[in-house]
Structure formats: structure tokens, C-alpha cells
Amino acid sequence: MSIQQSDVLYTAVATAENGRDGRVATDDGKLDVVVNPPKEMGGSGAGTNPEQLFAAAYSACFQGALGVVARQENADVSGSTVTAEVGVGKNDEGFGIIVKISATIPNVAAATARKLVEKAHQVCPYSKATRGNITVELAV
């Protein structure tokens, strides 16, 4: 389900220079980083890369969704962590990504943790945006 422009609460703006081997900055100056391809892809690896930035954003968003779901379920997710692993590789269309989301939720039983992660995957905006486009594996 899409949102309308009138429903937008916040818009992030970032500009890239020189693609994967340059610089990315937000309009408010809060993020300004050098990006370089990783050594595994023939680059210098000196800066961050789009996959690391996506992993950081997805893990933060997913952690937020986990908190929303936990409040609805009266579950204690304090001390939890969410890690996103973003892989990039060749596919039939050139290149693609694959994601693994791993959550550690110490204060709930394993079955409950799994249920919370699956529900978070249904409400997380990044999960919704990527659903049907890339493989996303969930792990608890």
C-alpha cells in the first residue's frame, strides 16, 4: 500500500557525487561520507559503501519495527539487537543484493522472538519496500 505525498511526515535528502567512488552527503550536513567500492569488488575499500549504508539503515528501521510490534504484544525487547547483512553480487540483470536480518532478543523465549521478528518484517518500511524484489532471510 503506497502513501500519498500529502501523508509524508519527513523526507530525507542525500546527494551522491561520483557514484560508488565518491561522496554522499545529506542536505542538512548530518551525514557526509566518502564512498568507495570494497576491496572484494576491486575498490580501495577506504570509505564506506552503499551496502554498508543500506545495512545500517535497514537494521535501524527493523529495530524500530520490532519495538512497535513488541509494544503491541506486551513483549520485553529491551537489550535486543538487530543486525543486517547486505550482500551484493551478479545476477541475470547485472547486479543485485541479498539481505539477512538477525535479531537477538534476550528477554523472550525463542518461539516468541521468532514471532516478533516475523511480525516486524511485515511492518518495517524497508521490508515492505524490498518485498518481492530481493531475498530477505530472517534469523533469531
PDB file of C-alpha atoms in Angstrom:
ATOM      1  CA  MET A   1       0.000   0.000   0.000  1.00  0.00           C
ATOM      2  CA  SER A   2       1.513   3.288  -1.095  1.00  0.00           C
ATOM      3  CA  ILE A   3       1.367   6.571   0.741  1.00  0.00           C
ATOM      4  CA  GLN A   4       0.404   9.855  -0.884  1.00  0.00           C
ATOM      5  CA  GLN A   5       2.707  12.881  -0.931  1.00  0.00           C
ATOM      6  CA  SER A   6       0.319  14.637   1.461  1.00  0.00           C
ATOM      7  CA  ASP A   7       0.897  11.849   4.010  1.00  0.00           C
ATOM      8  CA  VAL A   8       4.694  12.247   4.100  1.00  0.00           C
ATOM      9  CA  LEU A   9       5.921  13.230   7.569  1.00  0.00           C
ATOM     10  CA  TYR A  10       9.618  13.575   6.732  1.00  0.00           C
ATOM     11  CA  THR A  11      11.772  13.461   3.617  1.00  0.00           C
ATOM     12  CA  ALA A  12      15.472  12.626   3.770  1.00  0.00           C
ATOM     13  CA  VAL A  13      17.591  14.177   1.041  1.00  0.00           C
ATOM     14  CA  ALA A  14      21.032  12.854   0.101  1.00  0.00           C
ATOM     15  CA  THR A  15      23.194  13.620  -2.896  1.00  0.00           C
ATOM     16  CA  ALA A  16      25.913  11.388  -4.327  1.00  0.00           C
ATOM     17  CA  GLU A  17      28.915  12.594  -6.301  1.00  0.00           C
ATOM     18  CA  ASN A  18      30.867  10.163  -8.499  1.00  0.00           C
ATOM     19  CA  GLY A  19      28.642   7.186  -7.687  1.00  0.00           C
ATOM     20  CA  ARG A  20      30.250   4.301  -5.824  1.00  0.00           C
ATOM     21  CA  ASP A  21      33.648   6.005  -5.770  1.00  0.00           C
ATOM     22  CA  GLY A  22      32.965   9.470  -4.423  1.00  0.00           C
ATOM     23  CA  ARG A  23      30.973  11.117  -1.692  1.00  0.00           C
ATOM     24  CA  VAL A  24      27.436  11.059  -0.279  1.00  0.00           C
ATOM     25  CA  ALA A  25      26.010  13.851   1.848  1.00  0.00           C
ATOM     26  CA  THR A  26      22.642  14.831   3.258  1.00  0.00           C
ATOM     27  CA  ASP A  27      21.235  18.293   2.739  1.00  0.00           C
ATOM     28  CA  ASP A  28      21.374  19.029   6.482  1.00  0.00           C
ATOM     29  CA  GLY A  29      25.062  18.056   6.761  1.00  0.00           C
ATOM     30  CA  LYS A  30      24.447  15.336   9.363  1.00  0.00           C
ATOM     31  CA  LEU A  31      25.853  12.685   7.034  1.00  0.00           C
ATOM     32  CA  ASP A  32      28.809  13.360   4.787  1.00  0.00           C
ATOM     33  CA  VAL A  33      30.864  10.304   3.886  1.00  0.00           C
ATOM     34  CA  VAL A  34      33.384   9.129   1.352  1.00  0.00           C
ATOM     35  CA  VAL A  35      32.186   6.061  -0.531  1.00  0.00           C
ATOM     36  CA  ASN A  36      34.469   3.592  -2.254  1.00  0.00           C
ATOM     37  CA  PRO A  37      33.912   0.108  -3.598  1.00  0.00           C
ATOM     38  CA  PRO A  38      35.083  -2.567  -1.154  1.00  0.00           C
ATOM     39  CA  LYS A  39      38.324  -4.391  -1.911  1.00  0.00           C
ATOM     40  CA  GLU A  40      36.262  -7.509  -2.709  1.00  0.00           C
ATOM     41  CA  MET A  41      34.788  -5.589  -5.656  1.00  0.00           C
ATOM     42  CA  GLY A  42      38.084  -4.172  -6.882  1.00  0.00           C
ATOM     43  CA  GLY A  43      37.966  -0.894  -4.987  1.00  0.00           C
ATOM     44  CA  SER A  44      40.171   0.710  -2.394  1.00  0.00           C
ATOM     45  CA  GLY A  45      37.814  -0.028   0.495  1.00  0.00           C
ATOM     46  CA  ALA A  46      38.946   3.267   2.023  1.00  0.00           C
ATOM     47  CA  GLY A  47      35.441   4.640   2.571  1.00  0.00           C
ATOM     48  CA  THR A  48      32.082   3.162   3.371  1.00  0.00           C
ATOM     49  CA  ASN A  49      29.908   1.760   0.584  1.00  0.00           C
ATOM     50  CA  PRO A  50      26.221   1.733  -0.348  1.00  0.00           C
ATOM     51  CA  GLU A  51      25.734  -1.769   1.051  1.00  0.00           C
ATOM     52  CA  GLN A  52      27.033  -0.712   4.473  1.00  0.00           C
ATOM     53  CA  LEU A  53      24.789   2.342   4.440  1.00  0.00           C
ATOM     54  CA  PHE A  54      21.788   0.207   3.454  1.00  0.00           C
ATOM     55  CA  ALA A  55      22.619  -2.347   6.169  1.00  0.00           C
ATOM     56  CA  ALA A  56      22.808   0.412   8.778  1.00  0.00           C
ATOM     57  CA  ALA A  57      19.514   1.946   7.685  1.00  0.00           C
ATOM     58  CA  TYR A  58      17.671  -1.381   7.382  1.00  0.00           C
ATOM     59  CA  SER A  59      18.844  -2.636  10.790  1.00  0.00           C
ATOM     60  CA  ALA A  60      17.798   0.619  12.492  1.00  0.00           C
ATOM     61  CA  CYS A  61      14.404   0.623  10.779  1.00  0.00           C
ATOM     62  CA  PHE A  62      13.835  -3.051  11.595  1.00  0.00           C
ATOM     63  CA  GLN A  63      14.774  -2.470  15.256  1.00  0.00           C
ATOM     64  CA  GLY A  64      12.158   0.292  15.352  1.00  0.00           C
ATOM     65  CA  ALA A  65       9.536  -2.011  13.845  1.00  0.00           C
ATOM     66  CA  LEU A  66      10.462  -4.684  16.402  1.00  0.00           C
ATOM     67  CA  GLY A  67       9.789  -2.164  19.170  1.00  0.00           C
ATOM     68  CA  VAL A  68       6.372  -1.317  17.721  1.00  0.00           C
ATOM     69  CA  VAL A  69       5.408  -4.973  17.473  1.00  0.00           C
ATOM     70  CA  ALA A  70       6.748  -5.718  20.969  1.00  0.00           C
ATOM     71  CA  ARG A  71       4.588  -2.955  22.481  1.00  0.00           C
ATOM     72  CA  GLN A  72       1.524  -4.404  20.732  1.00  0.00           C
ATOM     73  CA  GLU A  73       2.380  -7.875  22.060  1.00  0.00           C
ATOM     74  CA  ASN A  74       3.468  -6.694  25.543  1.00  0.00           C
ATOM     75  CA  ALA A  75       6.864  -8.290  24.987  1.00  0.00           C
ATOM     76  CA  ASP A  76      10.132  -7.118  26.508  1.00  0.00           C
ATOM     77  CA  VAL A  77      12.660  -6.409  23.754  1.00  0.00           C
ATOM     78  CA  SER A  78      14.982  -4.318  25.908  1.00  0.00           C
ATOM     79  CA  GLY A  79      18.592  -5.244  25.249  1.00  0.00           C
ATOM     80  CA  SER A  80      17.730  -6.571  21.802  1.00  0.00           C
ATOM     81  CA  THR A  81      19.864  -6.013  18.725  1.00  0.00           C
ATOM     82  CA  VAL A  82      19.194  -6.267  15.018  1.00  0.00           C
ATOM     83  CA  THR A  83      21.978  -6.896  12.529  1.00  0.00           C
ATOM     84  CA  ALA A  84      21.524  -6.584   8.768  1.00  0.00           C
ATOM     85  CA  GLU A  85      23.968  -8.281   6.421  1.00  0.00           C
ATOM     86  CA  VAL A  86      23.720  -6.950   2.870  1.00  0.00           C
ATOM     87  CA  GLY A  87      25.425  -8.923   0.134  1.00  0.00           C
ATOM     88  CA  VAL A  88      25.918  -7.704  -3.412  1.00  0.00           C
ATOM     89  CA  GLY A  89      26.620  -9.917  -6.387  1.00  0.00           C
ATOM     90  CA  LYS A  90      25.942 -10.622 -10.016  1.00  0.00           C
ATOM     91  CA  ASN A  91      22.558 -11.839 -11.202  1.00  0.00           C
ATOM     92  CA  ASP A  92      20.726 -12.183 -14.535  1.00  0.00           C
ATOM     93  CA  GLU A  93      20.045  -8.439 -14.590  1.00  0.00           C
ATOM     94  CA  GLY A  94      23.605  -7.310 -13.758  1.00  0.00           C
ATOM     95  CA  PHE A  95      23.894  -6.939 -10.000  1.00  0.00           C
ATOM     96  CA  GLY A  96      21.564  -7.495  -7.075  1.00  0.00           C
ATOM     97  CA  ILE A  97      21.519  -7.622  -3.313  1.00  0.00           C
ATOM     98  CA  ILE A  98      20.524 -10.158  -0.705  1.00  0.00           C
ATOM     99  CA  VAL A  99      19.813  -9.406   2.959  1.00  0.00           C
ATOM    100  CA  LYS A 100      19.954 -11.387   6.186  1.00  0.00           C
ATOM    101  CA  ILE A 101      18.288  -9.832   9.235  1.00  0.00           C
ATOM    102  CA  SER A 102      19.421 -11.353  12.549  1.00  0.00           C
ATOM    103  CA  ALA A 103      17.757 -10.380  15.800  1.00  0.00           C
ATOM    104  CA  THR A 104      18.896 -11.157  19.313  1.00  0.00           C
ATOM    105  CA  ILE A 105      16.098 -10.732  21.847  1.00  0.00           C
ATOM    106  CA  PRO A 106      17.357 -11.913  25.250  1.00  0.00           C
ATOM    107  CA  ASN A 107      14.213 -11.417  27.363  1.00  0.00           C
ATOM    108  CA  VAL A 108      11.761 -13.632  25.487  1.00  0.00           C
ATOM    109  CA  ALA A 109      11.524 -17.320  24.589  1.00  0.00           C
ATOM    110  CA  ALA A 110      12.856 -18.398  21.202  1.00  0.00           C
ATOM    111  CA  ALA A 111       9.377 -19.036  19.741  1.00  0.00           C
ATOM    112  CA  THR A 112       8.195 -15.609  20.865  1.00  0.00           C
ATOM    113  CA  ALA A 113      11.317 -13.970  19.446  1.00  0.00           C
ATOM    114  CA  ARG A 114      10.701 -15.648  16.088  1.00  0.00           C
ATOM    115  CA  LYS A 115       7.070 -14.476  16.083  1.00  0.00           C
ATOM    116  CA  LEU A 116       8.109 -10.904  16.913  1.00  0.00           C
ATOM    117  CA  VAL A 117      10.720 -10.859  14.141  1.00  0.00           C
ATOM    118  CA  GLU A 118       8.248 -12.186  11.582  1.00  0.00           C
ATOM    119  CA  LYS A 119       5.686  -9.545  12.595  1.00  0.00           C
ATOM    120  CA  ALA A 120       8.346  -6.808  12.496  1.00  0.00           C
ATOM    121  CA  HIS A 121       9.197  -7.935   8.954  1.00  0.00           C
ATOM    122  CA  GLN A 122       5.562  -7.305   7.977  1.00  0.00           C
ATOM    123  CA  VAL A 123       5.509  -3.727   9.324  1.00  0.00           C
ATOM    124  CA  CYS A 124       9.080  -2.479   8.716  1.00  0.00           C
ATOM    125  CA  PRO A 125       9.031   0.076   5.864  1.00  0.00           C
ATOM    126  CA  TYR A 126      12.327  -1.277   4.467  1.00  0.00           C
ATOM    127  CA  SER A 127      10.928  -4.815   4.457  1.00  0.00           C
ATOM    128  CA  LYS A 128       7.819  -3.588   2.694  1.00  0.00           C
ATOM    129  CA  ALA A 129       9.888  -1.691   0.119  1.00  0.00           C
ATOM    130  CA  THR A 130      12.060  -4.687  -0.709  1.00  0.00           C
ATOM    131  CA  ARG A 131       9.393  -7.414  -0.512  1.00  0.00           C
ATOM    132  CA  GLY A 132       9.251  -9.367  -3.737  1.00  0.00           C
ATOM    133  CA  ASN A 133      12.363  -7.631  -5.079  1.00  0.00           C
ATOM    134  CA  ILE A 134      15.197  -9.211  -3.110  1.00  0.00           C
ATOM    135  CA  THR A 135      15.726 -12.214  -0.869  1.00  0.00           C
ATOM    136  CA  VAL A 136      15.498 -11.322   2.823  1.00  0.00           C
ATOM    137  CA  GLU A 137      16.345 -14.086   5.291  1.00  0.00           C
ATOM    138  CA  LEU A 138      15.242 -13.757   8.922  1.00  0.00           C
ATOM    139  CA  ALA A 139      17.214 -15.262  11.799  1.00  0.00           C
ATOM    140  CA  VAL A 140      16.739 -15.218  15.550  1.00  0.00           C
TER     141      VAL A 140
END
